Coordinates of C-alpha atoms in Angstrom, one line a residue:
M1 CA 95.8 79.4 -100.1
L2 CA 92.8 81.2 -98.5
L3 CA 94.7 82.1 -95.3
T4 CA 97.8 83.2 -97.4
R5 CA 95.6 85.6 -99.4
L6 CA 94.0 87.0 -96.2
V7 CA 97.5 87.6 -94.7
E8 CA 98.5 89.4 -97.9
F9 CA 95.4 91.6 -97.7
T10 CA 96.1 92.5 -94.1
Q11 CA 99.7 93.3 -94.8
N12 CA 99.1 95.3 -98.0
R13 CA 95.8 97.0 -97.5
L14 CA 95.3 97.5 -93.7
K15 CA 97.1 99.7 -91.2
A16 CA 99.7 97.8 -89.2
F17 CA 98.6 96.6 -85.7
P18 CA 100.8 95.9 -82.7
V19 CA 101.3 92.1 -82.1
M20 CA 98.5 90.6 -80.0
Y21 CA 96.4 93.8 -80.0
A22 CA 92.8 93.7 -81.1
S23 CA 89.8 96.1 -81.4
R24 CA 87.2 95.6 -78.8
P25 CA 84.6 97.8 -77.0
V26 CA 85.5 99.5 -73.7
K27 CA 82.7 100.6 -71.4
W28 CA 84.6 102.5 -68.6
L29 CA 87.7 104.7 -68.6
I30 CA 89.5 105.3 -65.3
D31 CA 91.1 108.7 -65.4
L32 CA 94.4 109.3 -63.4
D33 CA 96.8 112.1 -63.1
E34 CA 100.6 111.7 -63.5
K35 CA 100.9 110.8 -59.8
G36 CA 98.3 108.0 -59.9
N37 CA 95.5 110.1 -58.2
F38 CA 92.0 109.2 -59.2
L39 CA 90.3 112.0 -61.3
G40 CA 87.1 110.2 -62.3
I41 CA 85.6 107.4 -64.3
I42 CA 84.0 108.0 -67.7
M43 CA 81.4 105.9 -69.4
L44 CA 82.2 105.4 -73.1
S45 CA 79.7 104.8 -75.9
D46 CA 79.7 103.5 -79.5
G47 CA 77.4 106.4 -80.4
T48 CA 74.5 104.2 -81.7
G49 CA 72.2 104.8 -78.8
R50 CA 71.3 101.2 -78.7
R51 CA 70.5 99.2 -75.5
T52 CA 73.3 96.8 -76.5
D53 CA 75.9 99.6 -76.4
R54 CA 79.0 97.9 -75.0
G55 CA 81.2 101.0 -75.3
K56 CA 83.8 102.6 -77.6
S57 CA 86.0 100.3 -79.8
M58 CA 89.7 100.7 -79.0
N59 CA 92.9 98.8 -80.0
L60 CA 93.9 97.0 -76.8
P61 CA 96.2 94.1 -75.7
H62 CA 94.4 90.8 -76.6
A63 CA 94.5 87.3 -75.1
M64 CA 92.5 84.2 -75.7
K65 CA 90.1 83.6 -72.8
S66 CA 89.2 80.1 -71.7
S67 CA 87.7 78.4 -68.6
G68 CA 91.0 79.1 -66.9
I69 CA 92.3 82.4 -65.5
K70 CA 94.2 84.7 -67.9
A71 CA 94.5 88.4 -67.6
K72 CA 94.9 91.0 -70.3
L73 CA 97.3 93.9 -70.0
L74 CA 96.0 97.2 -68.7
S75 CA 92.4 96.5 -69.9
D76 CA 90.0 93.7 -69.0
S77 CA 86.6 93.0 -67.5
G78 CA 85.5 94.4 -64.2
E79 CA 86.2 91.1 -62.6
Y80 CA 89.9 91.3 -63.5
V81 CA 90.5 95.1 -63.2
L82 CA 88.5 95.9 -60.1
G83 CA 87.7 92.5 -58.5
I84 CA 83.9 92.9 -59.0
C85 CA 82.2 89.6 -58.3
G86 CA 79.2 88.9 -60.5
N87 CA 78.4 85.7 -58.6
E88 CA 78.9 85.1 -54.9
K89 CA 79.6 81.4 -55.6
K90 CA 82.6 82.5 -57.6
K91 CA 84.1 85.0 -55.1
K92 CA 87.3 83.0 -54.8
R93 CA 87.8 82.9 -58.5
T94 CA 87.2 86.6 -58.8
Q95 CA 89.9 87.3 -56.3
Q96 CA 92.3 85.1 -58.4
C97 CA 91.4 86.9 -61.5
H98 CA 92.1 90.3 -59.9
Q99 CA 95.4 89.0 -58.5
A100 CA 96.4 87.8 -62.0
F101 CA 95.7 91.2 -63.5
L102 CA 97.8 92.9 -60.8
E103 CA 100.7 90.5 -61.2
L104 CA 100.7 91.1 -65.0
L105 CA 100.7 94.9 -64.3
E106 CA 103.6 94.6 -61.9
D107 CA 105.6 92.5 -64.4
C108 CA 105.0 95.1 -67.1
A109 CA 106.0 98.0 -64.9
K110 CA 109.2 96.2 -63.7
K111 CA 110.4 95.3 -67.2
T112 CA 109.4 98.4 -69.2
K113 CA 109.9 101.1 -66.5
E114 CA 107.2 103.0 -68.5
E115 CA 105.9 106.0 -66.4
S116 CA 102.3 105.6 -67.3
V117 CA 102.3 101.9 -66.3
L118 CA 104.1 102.7 -63.1
T119 CA 101.4 105.3 -62.5
V120 CA 98.6 102.7 -62.9
L121 CA 100.4 100.4 -60.4
K122 CA 100.7 103.3 -58.0
F123 CA 96.9 103.9 -58.3
Y124 CA 96.4 100.4 -57.0
E125 CA 99.0 100.8 -54.2
Q126 CA 97.1 103.9 -53.1
G127 CA 93.9 101.8 -52.7
G128 CA 92.5 101.6 -56.2
L129 CA 88.9 102.7 -57.1
P130 CA 86.7 103.3 -54.1
A131 CA 83.9 100.9 -53.6
D132 CA 81.3 103.7 -53.5
K133 CA 82.4 104.8 -57.0
I134 CA 81.9 101.3 -58.3
K135 CA 78.4 101.2 -56.8
E136 CA 77.5 104.7 -57.9
K137 CA 78.4 104.0 -61.5
D138 CA 76.8 100.5 -61.4
I139 CA 79.9 98.9 -63.0
Q140 CA 79.3 95.3 -63.8
S141 CA 81.8 92.4 -63.6
K142 CA 81.7 91.8 -67.4
D143 CA 82.1 95.5 -68.4
E144 CA 85.4 96.2 -70.1
I145 CA 87.6 98.8 -68.3
T146 CA 90.9 100.5 -69.1
F147 CA 93.0 103.5 -68.0
R148 CA 94.1 106.9 -69.1
V149 CA 97.0 108.6 -67.5
A150 CA 97.4 112.4 -67.9
N151 CA 95.4 112.1 -71.2
N152 CA 97.6 109.3 -72.5
F153 CA 96.8 105.6 -72.8
P154 CA 99.4 103.4 -71.0
F155 CA 99.0 100.5 -73.4
E156 CA 100.2 102.6 -76.4
P157 CA 103.9 103.1 -75.8
E158 CA 106.2 100.9 -77.9
S159 CA 107.9 99.4 -74.8
V160 CA 104.5 98.2 -73.6
R161 CA 103.7 96.7 -77.0
N162 CA 107.0 94.9 -77.1
F163 CA 106.5 93.5 -73.6
W164 CA 103.1 92.2 -74.5
A165 CA 104.4 90.6 -77.7
E166 CA 107.2 88.9 -75.8
K167 CA 104.8 87.8 -73.0
N168 CA 102.6 86.0 -75.5
A169 CA 105.5 84.5 -77.3
E170 CA 106.5 82.9 -74.0
D171 CA 103.1 81.1 -73.9
V172 CA 103.7 79.4 -77.2
D173 CA 105.3 76.1 -76.4
S174 CA 104.9 74.3 -79.7
K175 CA 107.4 74.5 -82.6
G176 CA 106.8 73.8 -86.2
Q177 CA 106.6 75.2 -89.7
C178 CA 103.9 77.8 -90.4
I179 CA 101.6 76.7 -93.3
I180 CA 101.3 80.3 -94.4
C181 CA 104.7 82.0 -94.3
G182 CA 106.7 78.7 -94.2
N183 CA 109.0 79.8 -91.4
N184 CA 110.1 77.4 -88.7
G185 CA 109.4 78.5 -85.2
P186 CA 106.7 78.9 -82.6
V187 CA 103.2 77.8 -83.8
L188 CA 99.9 78.3 -81.9
Q189 CA 98.2 75.3 -80.2
R190 CA 95.1 77.5 -80.0
I191 CA 94.6 80.6 -82.2
P192 CA 93.5 83.3 -79.8
H193 CA 91.7 85.4 -82.5
K194 CA 88.1 84.7 -83.2
I195 CA 86.2 85.4 -86.5
K196 CA 83.2 87.6 -85.7
R197 CA 80.0 88.4 -87.6
V198 CA 79.6 85.0 -89.2
P199 CA 75.8 84.4 -89.5
D200 CA 74.5 82.2 -86.6
G201 CA 78.0 82.3 -85.1
Q202 CA 78.8 82.6 -81.5
K203 CA 78.7 86.0 -79.9
A204 CA 82.4 85.9 -78.9
G205 CA 83.3 84.8 -82.4
N206 CA 84.2 81.5 -84.1
S207 CA 87.5 79.6 -84.6
M208 CA 88.9 79.4 -88.1
I209 CA 91.2 76.5 -87.2
S210 CA 90.2 74.1 -84.4
A211 CA 90.0 70.4 -83.7
N212 CA 89.0 69.4 -80.2
E213 CA 87.4 66.0 -81.1
K214 CA 89.1 62.9 -82.6
P215 CA 87.2 63.0 -85.9
F216 CA 88.8 66.5 -86.6
E217 CA 92.3 65.6 -85.5
S218 CA 95.0 64.8 -88.1
Y219 CA 98.1 62.6 -87.5
G220 CA 97.6 62.9 -83.8
L221 CA 97.6 66.7 -83.9
K222 CA 94.9 68.6 -81.9
N223 CA 93.4 72.0 -81.7
S224 CA 95.0 74.6 -84.1
L225 CA 98.1 72.4 -84.6
I226 CA 96.2 70.5 -87.4
A227 CA 97.2 73.5 -89.5
P228 CA 100.2 75.0 -87.7
T229 CA 100.3 78.7 -87.8
C230 CA 102.7 81.2 -86.4
P231 CA 101.3 84.0 -84.1
K232 CA 101.9 86.8 -86.7
C233 CA 100.2 85.0 -89.6
A234 CA 97.3 83.9 -87.3
E235 CA 96.8 87.4 -86.2
D236 CA 96.9 88.8 -89.8
F237 CA 94.5 86.4 -91.4
S238 CA 92.0 86.9 -88.5
R239 CA 92.2 90.6 -88.6
G240 CA 91.9 90.7 -92.4
L241 CA 88.8 88.5 -92.4
N242 CA 87.2 90.4 -89.5
H243 CA 87.8 93.6 -91.4
L244 CA 86.1 92.3 -94.6
L245 CA 83.1 91.0 -92.5
E246 CA 82.7 94.4 -91.0
D247 CA 83.0 96.4 -94.2
K248 CA 79.6 96.5 -95.9
G249 CA 81.2 96.8 -99.3
S250 CA 83.1 93.6 -98.9
H251 CA 80.5 91.0 -98.1
I252 CA 76.9 90.0 -98.6
R253 CA 74.8 88.0 -96.1
V254 CA 71.9 85.8 -96.9
C255 CA 70.4 84.2 -93.8
P256 CA 72.9 81.5 -92.5
S257 CA 75.7 82.3 -95.0
V258 CA 78.0 85.1 -95.9
Y259 CA 80.1 85.7 -99.0
V260 CA 83.3 87.8 -98.6
F261 CA 85.1 89.5 -101.5
W262 CA 88.3 91.4 -101.9
T263 CA 90.9 92.3 -104.5
K264 CA 94.7 92.3 -104.4
G265 CA 94.9 96.1 -105.0
E266 CA 92.5 99.0 -104.7
S267 CA 89.6 98.7 -107.2
D268 CA 86.4 100.7 -108.0
F269 CA 84.6 97.4 -108.9
S270 CA 81.9 96.7 -106.3
I271 CA 80.5 93.2 -106.7
C272 CA 78.1 93.7 -103.7
D273 CA 76.1 96.3 -105.6
F274 CA 75.3 93.7 -108.4
F275 CA 74.0 91.2 -105.9
Q276 CA 72.2 93.4 -103.4
E277 CA 70.8 96.3 -105.5
P278 CA 71.5 95.5 -109.1
N279 CA 71.2 98.7 -111.3
P280 CA 69.4 97.8 -114.6
E281 CA 71.6 100.1 -116.6
Q282 CA 74.8 98.8 -115.1
V283 CA 73.7 95.1 -115.6
L284 CA 72.8 95.8 -119.2
A285 CA 76.1 97.5 -119.8
L286 CA 77.9 94.5 -118.2
I287 CA 76.0 92.1 -120.5
N288 CA 76.7 94.1 -123.6
A289 CA 80.4 94.6 -122.7
A290 CA 80.8 90.9 -122.2
K291 CA 79.2 90.1 -125.5
K292 CA 81.5 92.4 -127.4
A293 CA 84.5 91.1 -125.3
G294 CA 84.9 94.8 -124.3
I295 CA 87.6 94.3 -121.8
G296 CA 88.2 98.1 -121.8
N297 CA 84.5 98.8 -121.1
L298 CA 83.4 99.1 -117.5
G299 CA 87.0 99.0 -116.3
M300 CA 87.4 95.2 -117.0
D301 CA 90.9 94.3 -116.0
E302 CA 93.1 91.4 -114.9
A303 CA 93.3 92.5 -111.2
D304 CA 93.2 89.6 -108.8
F305 CA 89.8 88.9 -107.3
F306 CA 89.1 86.6 -104.3
A307 CA 85.9 85.3 -102.8
V308 CA 85.0 83.0 -99.9
S309 CA 81.7 81.7 -98.6
L310 CA 81.4 81.1 -94.9
S311 CA 78.9 79.8 -92.4
A312 CA 79.0 78.7 -88.7
S313 CA 78.9 75.2 -87.3
G314 CA 79.0 75.3 -83.5
A315 CA 82.2 77.2 -82.5
R316 CA 83.8 76.8 -85.9
V317 CA 83.8 78.7 -89.2
V318 CA 82.9 76.5 -92.2
V319 CA 84.4 77.4 -95.6
R320 CA 81.8 76.4 -98.2
D321 CA 83.4 77.9 -101.3
Y322 CA 86.6 79.7 -102.2
M323 CA 87.9 81.1 -105.5
E324 CA 90.8 83.0 -107.0
T325 CA 90.2 84.7 -110.3
T326 CA 90.4 88.2 -112.0
I327 CA 87.9 91.0 -112.1
A328 CA 87.6 90.6 -115.9
K329 CA 86.6 86.9 -115.6
V330 CA 84.2 87.7 -112.8
K331 CA 82.4 90.3 -114.9
K332 CA 82.2 87.9 -117.9
K333 CA 80.6 85.1 -115.8
L334 CA 78.4 87.5 -113.9
S335 CA 77.0 88.8 -117.2
R336 CA 76.0 85.3 -118.1
W337 CA 74.4 84.8 -114.7
F338 CA 72.2 87.9 -115.2
E339 CA 71.4 86.8 -118.8
L340 CA 70.2 83.4 -117.4
Q341 CA 67.8 85.1 -114.9
R342 CA 66.3 87.5 -117.5
L343 CA 62.5 87.1 -117.4
V344 CA 59.5 89.3 -118.2
N345 CA 57.6 90.7 -115.2
T346 CA 54.3 89.3 -114.1
D347 CA 52.6 91.9 -116.3
G348 CA 54.5 90.7 -119.4
L349 CA 56.8 93.8 -119.6
D350 CA 60.6 94.0 -119.4
S351 CA 61.8 93.8 -115.8
D352 CA 64.7 94.8 -113.7
P353 CA 67.4 92.2 -112.6
I354 CA 66.6 90.4 -109.4
A355 CA 68.7 90.8 -106.3
L356 CA 70.3 87.8 -104.6
Y357 CA 68.1 87.8 -101.4
P358 CA 64.7 87.7 -103.2
L359 CA 66.0 84.8 -105.4
A360 CA 67.1 82.7 -102.4
A361 CA 64.2 83.7 -100.2
S362 CA 61.6 82.6 -102.8
L363 CA 62.6 79.0 -102.2
Y364 CA 61.3 79.0 -98.6
R365 CA 58.2 79.9 -96.6
D366 CA 60.3 81.6 -93.9
A367 CA 63.8 82.0 -95.3
N368 CA 65.3 83.5 -92.1
K369 CA 64.4 80.2 -90.2
E370 CA 64.6 77.6 -92.9
M371 CA 67.2 78.5 -95.5
S372 CA 70.1 76.0 -95.9
P373 CA 73.7 77.4 -95.8
H374 CA 74.3 75.7 -99.2
V375 CA 71.9 78.1 -101.0
L376 CA 74.2 81.2 -101.1
P377 CA 77.3 79.4 -102.3
S378 CA 75.3 77.6 -104.9
L379 CA 73.8 80.8 -106.4
V380 CA 76.9 83.1 -106.0
G381 CA 79.2 80.2 -106.9
S382 CA 77.4 79.8 -110.2
A383 CA 77.8 83.5 -110.9
F384 CA 81.6 83.3 -110.2
H385 CA 82.6 79.9 -111.5
G386 CA 80.1 79.7 -114.4
N387 CA 79.1 76.2 -113.3
P388 CA 75.5 74.8 -113.6
L389 CA 73.2 75.5 -110.7
P390 CA 72.4 72.3 -108.8
K391 CA 69.2 70.4 -109.5
W392 CA 68.2 70.5 -105.8
L393 CA 67.5 74.2 -106.2
L394 CA 65.0 73.3 -108.9
S395 CA 63.4 70.8 -106.6
L396 CA 63.1 73.5 -103.9
A397 CA 61.5 75.9 -106.3
L398 CA 59.0 73.4 -107.7
N399 CA 58.0 72.2 -104.2
R400 CA 57.5 75.9 -103.1
N401 CA 55.3 76.5 -106.2
I402 CA 53.1 73.6 -105.2
A403 CA 52.9 74.7 -101.6
D404 CA 52.1 78.3 -102.5
R405 CA 50.0 77.4 -105.5
Q406 CA 51.6 80.1 -107.6
V407 CA 54.8 80.7 -109.6
T408 CA 56.5 83.9 -108.6
R409 CA 59.0 85.7 -110.8
P410 CA 62.0 85.0 -108.5
R411 CA 61.1 81.3 -108.4
A412 CA 60.5 81.2 -112.2
A413 CA 63.9 82.9 -112.6
I414 CA 65.7 80.3 -110.5
I415 CA 63.9 77.5 -112.4
K416 CA 65.1 79.0 -115.7
M417 CA 68.6 79.5 -114.3
V418 CA 68.9 75.9 -113.2
L419 CA 67.5 74.5 -116.5
Y420 CA 69.5 76.7 -118.8
S421 CA 72.8 76.8 -116.9
Q422 CA 73.3 73.1 -117.9
K423 CA 76.2 72.6 -120.3
D424 CA 74.0 71.3 -123.1
Q425 CA 72.1 74.5 -123.4
N426 CA 73.1 77.3 -125.7
I427 CA 72.6 81.0 -125.2
T428 CA 70.2 81.4 -128.1
E429 CA 67.7 79.2 -126.5
V430 CA 68.2 81.0 -123.1
K431 CA 67.3 84.3 -124.8
S432 CA 64.1 82.8 -126.2
M433 CA 62.9 81.9 -122.7
V434 CA 62.7 85.5 -121.5
E435 CA 59.0 85.7 -122.5
L436 CA 56.3 83.5 -124.0
D437 CA 57.4 81.1 -126.8
V438 CA 54.2 79.7 -128.4
N439 CA 56.2 77.3 -130.7
L440 CA 58.4 75.7 -128.1
K441 CA 58.1 71.9 -128.5
N442 CA 58.6 71.0 -124.9
Q443 CA 55.5 69.2 -123.6
G444 CA 55.9 70.4 -120.0
Y445 CA 56.1 74.0 -121.2
Q446 CA 52.9 73.7 -123.3
L447 CA 51.0 71.9 -120.5
G448 CA 51.9 74.8 -118.2
R449 CA 50.5 77.2 -120.8
L450 CA 47.4 75.1 -121.0
M451 CA 47.0 75.3 -117.2
A452 CA 47.2 79.1 -117.3
V453 CA 44.7 79.4 -120.2
L454 CA 42.2 77.2 -118.4
E455 CA 42.6 79.3 -115.2
S456 CA 42.0 82.5 -117.2
I457 CA 38.8 81.0 -118.7
Q458 CA 37.5 80.0 -115.3
K459 CA 38.2 83.4 -113.7
V460 CA 36.3 85.2 -116.5
A461 CA 33.4 82.8 -116.4
L462 CA 33.1 82.7 -112.6
K463 CA 33.9 86.3 -111.4
G464 CA 35.0 86.6 -107.8
I465 CA 35.8 82.9 -107.5
K466 CA 38.0 82.3 -104.4
S467 CA 39.5 78.9 -105.2
T468 CA 40.7 78.5 -108.8
I469 CA 41.8 75.3 -110.6
T470 CA 45.4 76.4 -109.9
D471 CA 44.7 76.5 -106.1
R472 CA 43.2 73.0 -106.3
F473 CA 45.1 71.1 -109.0
Y474 CA 48.5 72.8 -109.7
G475 CA 50.5 70.1 -107.9
S476 CA 48.8 67.3 -109.7
A477 CA 48.8 69.0 -113.1
S478 CA 52.5 69.9 -112.9
T479 CA 53.6 66.3 -111.8
A480 CA 51.0 63.9 -113.2
P481 CA 49.1 65.7 -116.0
A482 CA 47.1 62.7 -117.2
S483 CA 45.3 62.5 -113.8
V484 CA 43.7 66.0 -114.0
F485 CA 43.7 67.6 -117.5
G486 CA 40.8 65.5 -118.7
R487 CA 38.6 66.9 -116.0
L488 CA 40.0 70.4 -116.4
L489 CA 39.3 70.5 -120.2
S490 CA 35.8 69.1 -119.6
G491 CA 35.0 71.8 -117.1
S492 CA 36.3 74.5 -119.4
K493 CA 33.5 73.7 -121.9
A494 CA 30.8 74.9 -119.5
H495 CA 32.9 78.0 -118.7
L496 CA 33.4 78.8 -122.4
A497 CA 29.7 78.4 -123.0
K498 CA 28.9 81.0 -120.3
I499 CA 31.5 83.4 -121.7
R500 CA 30.0 83.0 -125.2
K501 CA 26.6 84.2 -123.9
D502 CA 28.0 87.3 -122.3
K503 CA 31.1 88.2 -124.4
E504 CA 31.3 86.7 -127.9
G505 CA 34.5 88.5 -128.7
L506 CA 36.3 87.3 -125.6
Y507 CA 35.0 83.8 -126.2
Q508 CA 36.6 83.8 -129.7
I509 CA 39.9 84.8 -128.2
F510 CA 39.9 82.1 -125.6
E511 CA 38.7 79.5 -128.1
Q512 CA 41.6 80.4 -130.5
R513 CA 44.1 80.4 -127.7
L514 CA 42.9 77.0 -126.4
E515 CA 43.1 75.5 -129.9
Q516 CA 46.6 76.9 -130.4
V517 CA 48.0 75.5 -127.1
C518 CA 46.3 72.1 -127.5
G519 CA 47.7 71.9 -131.0
Q520 CA 51.2 71.8 -129.5
I521 CA 50.4 69.0 -127.1
T522 CA 50.8 65.5 -128.3
S523 CA 49.7 63.6 -125.1
F524 CA 49.1 64.0 -121.4
P525 CA 51.9 62.1 -119.7
S526 CA 51.2 60.1 -116.6
I527 CA 54.3 61.5 -115.0
L528 CA 56.5 64.6 -115.7
K529 CA 60.2 64.4 -115.0
L530 CA 61.9 67.0 -112.9
N531 CA 63.1 69.2 -115.8
D532 CA 59.7 69.0 -117.5
Q533 CA 58.1 70.1 -114.2
G534 CA 60.4 73.1 -114.4
M535 CA 59.3 73.8 -117.9
F536 CA 55.6 73.5 -116.8
A537 CA 56.2 76.3 -114.3
L538 CA 57.9 78.5 -116.9
G539 CA 55.1 77.9 -119.4
Y540 CA 52.5 78.7 -116.8
Y541 CA 54.3 81.9 -115.8
H542 CA 54.9 83.0 -119.3
Q543 CA 51.3 82.5 -120.4
K544 CA 49.9 84.4 -117.4
A545 CA 52.3 87.3 -117.9
D546 CA 51.4 87.4 -121.6
T547 CA 47.7 87.4 -120.9
R548 CA 48.1 90.3 -118.4
K549 CA 50.1 92.2 -121.1
E550 CA 47.3 91.6 -123.7
I551 CA 44.6 92.8 -121.3
A552 CA 46.6 95.9 -120.5
N553 CA 47.1 96.6 -124.2
R554 CA 43.4 96.2 -125.0
S555 CA 42.5 98.6 -122.1
K556 CA 45.0 101.1 -123.4
N557 CA 43.6 100.9 -126.9
K558 CA 40.1 101.5 -125.7
E559 CA 41.2 104.6 -123.8
D560 CA 43.0 106.0 -126.8
K561 CA 39.9 105.6 -128.9

């Protein structure tokens, strides 16, 4: 189904391409006149000015390269086009490559009788490119080279395109039924088109369908024949996916994974904006429209919407998630996703929605090196499917809290999303968890609050302290409360006594807050279960945010007076 949708996208939304033509960078352009005389050689650029500039992208005849020798028509590497040897040990192979290029050129000239192709052939018959020009321009064996004849490209005439299509069809020696279009005919043993720009993928691209080991084979079928595809469909789904991976508005990347989106027809709806740079006003409008079932609002419609999550595994593309739905359903589920992550800022004030990358990166010390490829499909998949977030995300967040000895807003948001995305939670309770809830009965939550209150007392009593009780005991307090809270409460008595001597009013505030929190706690469990550890983190975060808000309000009131 995925491949079928990509083929439809290519055929309906993209400009038609000649068969077995592909876009690739060209470094050098050999200029000839209509008689085959050499006019000059021009270096082409992609215009970025980067050191990795490989040349200007052009639509050229394409072929799948392998360890064997296979030339591409009228454009190839310096090894094929000019016989440039990059390694003296492979001098014989270079000669064979150049000979294969010339034989293909002769065959094309003979069968098409195309003037521009005959001119290129004549150029070689007249001696080709002088060796001093190759040395002067420092042309390398791997540089892509093509021709221009009297200001025209010889690979563009229809007769040349037809020749190349027929030539490639001759190389297809397997017959079968294409799984995409359903037609019986030639099917590819190896799909020549690679999927590029998949995170951590190979530089030359990755294969969408491939089986070169027995565990991947099916019914004795190998390579791409495990999912037989005709040349046209293979080219279309590859070109469509590569286009989406190149278009910034059609995908989002988070470390080792990428999510690709597209619609059946043209649409103004940009899902990437919501994940990469969510606008608070747009998110709020999305939530309000979904609550009111305002299908007409925000352009909600029944247009088809498709999404696929990809990562790389060796030379292959891994499909981690795929969905077909409508824009209307996506918006409704997306509004729920943002509702789940709503949380006050660390200063206790209303906050903006959190983008996808900060959410995912908060789970790791170094996200670029450590992030699992499962994280992106889990987070985005929840936004699209409306399914609960997996508990292993909660474990990652809790372990990171202990390692960092703090609860950041993105991690607190993920913890809340995991806990309240479960099917037994209602939206009313989710809304109540945006900020501090002093009456919540959950013991983990109240123990987290207690930890934050005791930390505040310690900081006021011991100004400038470098290592707080959170730095020393957060891990134990959040997993085995009975082991530490006795000591922490005992230590707070000395801290409160010190505060009472210096600031009686502040002492009264802390005393009341401590009594209020302890009044909600029935016991100190020896062990907290995973969900309660999450609630501990939320209680700690909420209490600290509320305390900062209270301090800011008191300071503001003093200034106003």
